[in-house]
């Protein structure tokens, strides 16, 4: 069994924006922030998946991705 999700890791520019938000929000939000190199955005969490189904899942995701336009983030902030 594998614990799987579909998503993407952030770019350095987005990491900088989110680090700025983290710095500005230290008085309002308490907790542990994820390390920048581990920061990602999840589209779908699949949970525990049988190893035998991984190839099928990847194939299906590639089919969906090939017909999907890229995402463009225009603004993130407080």
mmCIF file of C-alpha atoms in Angstrom:
data_model
loop_
_atom_site.group_PDB
_atom_site.id
_atom_site.type_symbol
_atom_site.label_atom_id
_atom_site.label_comp_id
_atom_site.label_asym_id
_atom_site.label_seq_id
_atom_site.Cartn_x
_atom_site.Cartn_y
_atom_site.Cartn_z
ATOM 1 C CA UNK A 1 0.000 0.000 0.000
ATOM 2 C CA UNK A 2 1.183 3.487 -0.859
ATOM 3 C CA UNK A 3 -0.132 6.775 0.482
ATOM 4 C CA UNK A 4 -0.704 8.898 -2.629
ATOM 5 C CA UNK A 5 -1.853 12.336 -3.677
ATOM 6 C CA UNK A 6 -1.853 14.379 -6.885
ATOM 7 C CA UNK A 7 -0.343 17.822 -6.612
ATOM 8 C CA UNK A 8 2.720 19.885 -7.312
ATOM 9 C CA UNK A 9 5.626 21.368 -5.449
ATOM 10 C CA UNK A 10 5.766 25.141 -5.345
ATOM 11 C CA UNK A 11 8.165 27.363 -7.227
ATOM 12 C CA UNK A 12 10.790 29.433 -5.415
ATOM 13 C CA UNK A 13 8.783 32.613 -6.125
ATOM 14 C CA UNK A 14 5.670 31.162 -4.485
ATOM 15 C CA UNK A 15 7.784 29.959 -1.555
ATOM 16 C CA UNK A 16 9.054 33.524 -1.068
ATOM 17 C CA UNK A 17 5.495 34.884 -1.060
ATOM 18 C CA UNK A 18 4.377 32.270 1.463
ATOM 19 C CA UNK A 19 7.436 32.883 3.663
ATOM 20 C CA UNK A 20 6.461 36.575 3.678
ATOM 21 C CA UNK A 21 2.918 35.650 4.743
ATOM 22 C CA UNK A 22 4.372 33.429 7.470
ATOM 23 C CA UNK A 23 6.537 36.280 8.764
ATOM 24 C CA UNK A 24 3.628 38.740 8.763
ATOM 25 C CA UNK A 25 1.243 36.345 10.497
ATOM 26 C CA UNK A 26 3.386 35.160 13.426
ATOM 27 C CA UNK A 27 1.255 37.221 15.828
ATOM 28 C CA UNK A 28 -2.011 35.736 14.507
ATOM 29 C CA UNK A 29 -1.179 32.111 13.712
ATOM 30 C CA UNK A 30 0.560 29.691 16.048
ATOM 31 C CA UNK A 31 1.877 26.355 14.986
ATOM 32 C CA UNK A 32 4.615 24.767 12.955
ATOM 33 C CA UNK A 33 5.002 25.849 9.360
ATOM 34 C CA UNK A 34 6.122 23.277 6.814
ATOM 35 C CA UNK A 35 9.701 23.590 5.558
ATOM 36 C CA UNK A 36 9.798 25.495 2.216
ATOM 37 C CA UNK A 37 11.251 22.506 0.331
ATOM 38 C CA UNK A 38 8.281 20.369 1.465
ATOM 39 C CA UNK A 39 5.622 22.927 0.578
ATOM 40 C CA UNK A 40 3.177 21.601 -2.001
ATOM 41 C CA UNK A 41 -0.366 22.076 -3.194
ATOM 42 C CA UNK A 42 -2.589 18.991 -3.240
ATOM 43 C CA UNK A 43 -5.340 18.629 -5.831
ATOM 44 C CA UNK A 44 -6.563 15.218 -4.725
ATOM 45 C CA UNK A 45 -5.620 12.947 -1.853
ATOM 46 C CA UNK A 46 -6.061 9.271 -2.775
ATOM 47 C CA UNK A 47 -5.114 7.766 0.566
ATOM 48 C CA UNK A 48 -3.803 4.223 0.759
ATOM 49 C CA UNK A 49 -3.559 2.710 -2.737
ATOM 50 C CA UNK A 50 -2.603 -0.865 -3.617
ATOM 51 C CA UNK A 51 0.801 -0.980 -5.355
ATOM 52 C CA UNK A 52 -0.790 -2.892 -8.237
ATOM 53 C CA UNK A 53 -3.066 0.090 -9.046
ATOM 54 C CA UNK A 54 -0.353 2.770 -9.203
ATOM 55 C CA UNK A 55 0.392 2.369 -12.940
ATOM 56 C CA UNK A 56 -3.319 2.622 -13.763
ATOM 57 C CA UNK A 57 -3.678 5.701 -11.559
ATOM 58 C CA UNK A 58 -0.677 7.414 -13.175
ATOM 59 C CA UNK A 59 -2.042 6.648 -16.637
ATOM 60 C CA UNK A 60 -5.417 8.158 -15.738
ATOM 61 C CA UNK A 61 -3.776 11.251 -14.249
ATOM 62 C CA UNK A 62 -1.629 11.724 -17.373
ATOM 63 C CA UNK A 63 -4.756 11.569 -19.524
ATOM 64 C CA UNK A 64 -6.483 14.226 -17.415
ATOM 65 C CA UNK A 65 -3.354 16.408 -17.273
ATOM 66 C CA UNK A 66 -2.916 16.345 -21.053
ATOM 67 C CA UNK A 67 -6.320 17.987 -21.515
ATOM 68 C CA UNK A 68 -6.008 20.505 -18.656
ATOM 69 C CA UNK A 69 -4.758 24.068 -19.004
ATOM 70 C CA UNK A 70 -1.928 25.245 -16.722
ATOM 71 C CA UNK A 71 -2.845 27.071 -13.526
ATOM 72 C CA UNK A 72 -1.728 30.675 -13.242
ATOM 73 C CA UNK A 73 -1.638 32.240 -9.780
ATOM 74 C CA UNK A 74 -2.068 36.004 -9.975
ATOM 75 C CA UNK A 75 -2.185 36.949 -6.295
ATOM 76 C CA UNK A 76 -1.533 35.433 -2.891
ATOM 77 C CA UNK A 77 -1.461 37.529 0.242
ATOM 78 C CA UNK A 78 -3.037 38.479 3.535
#
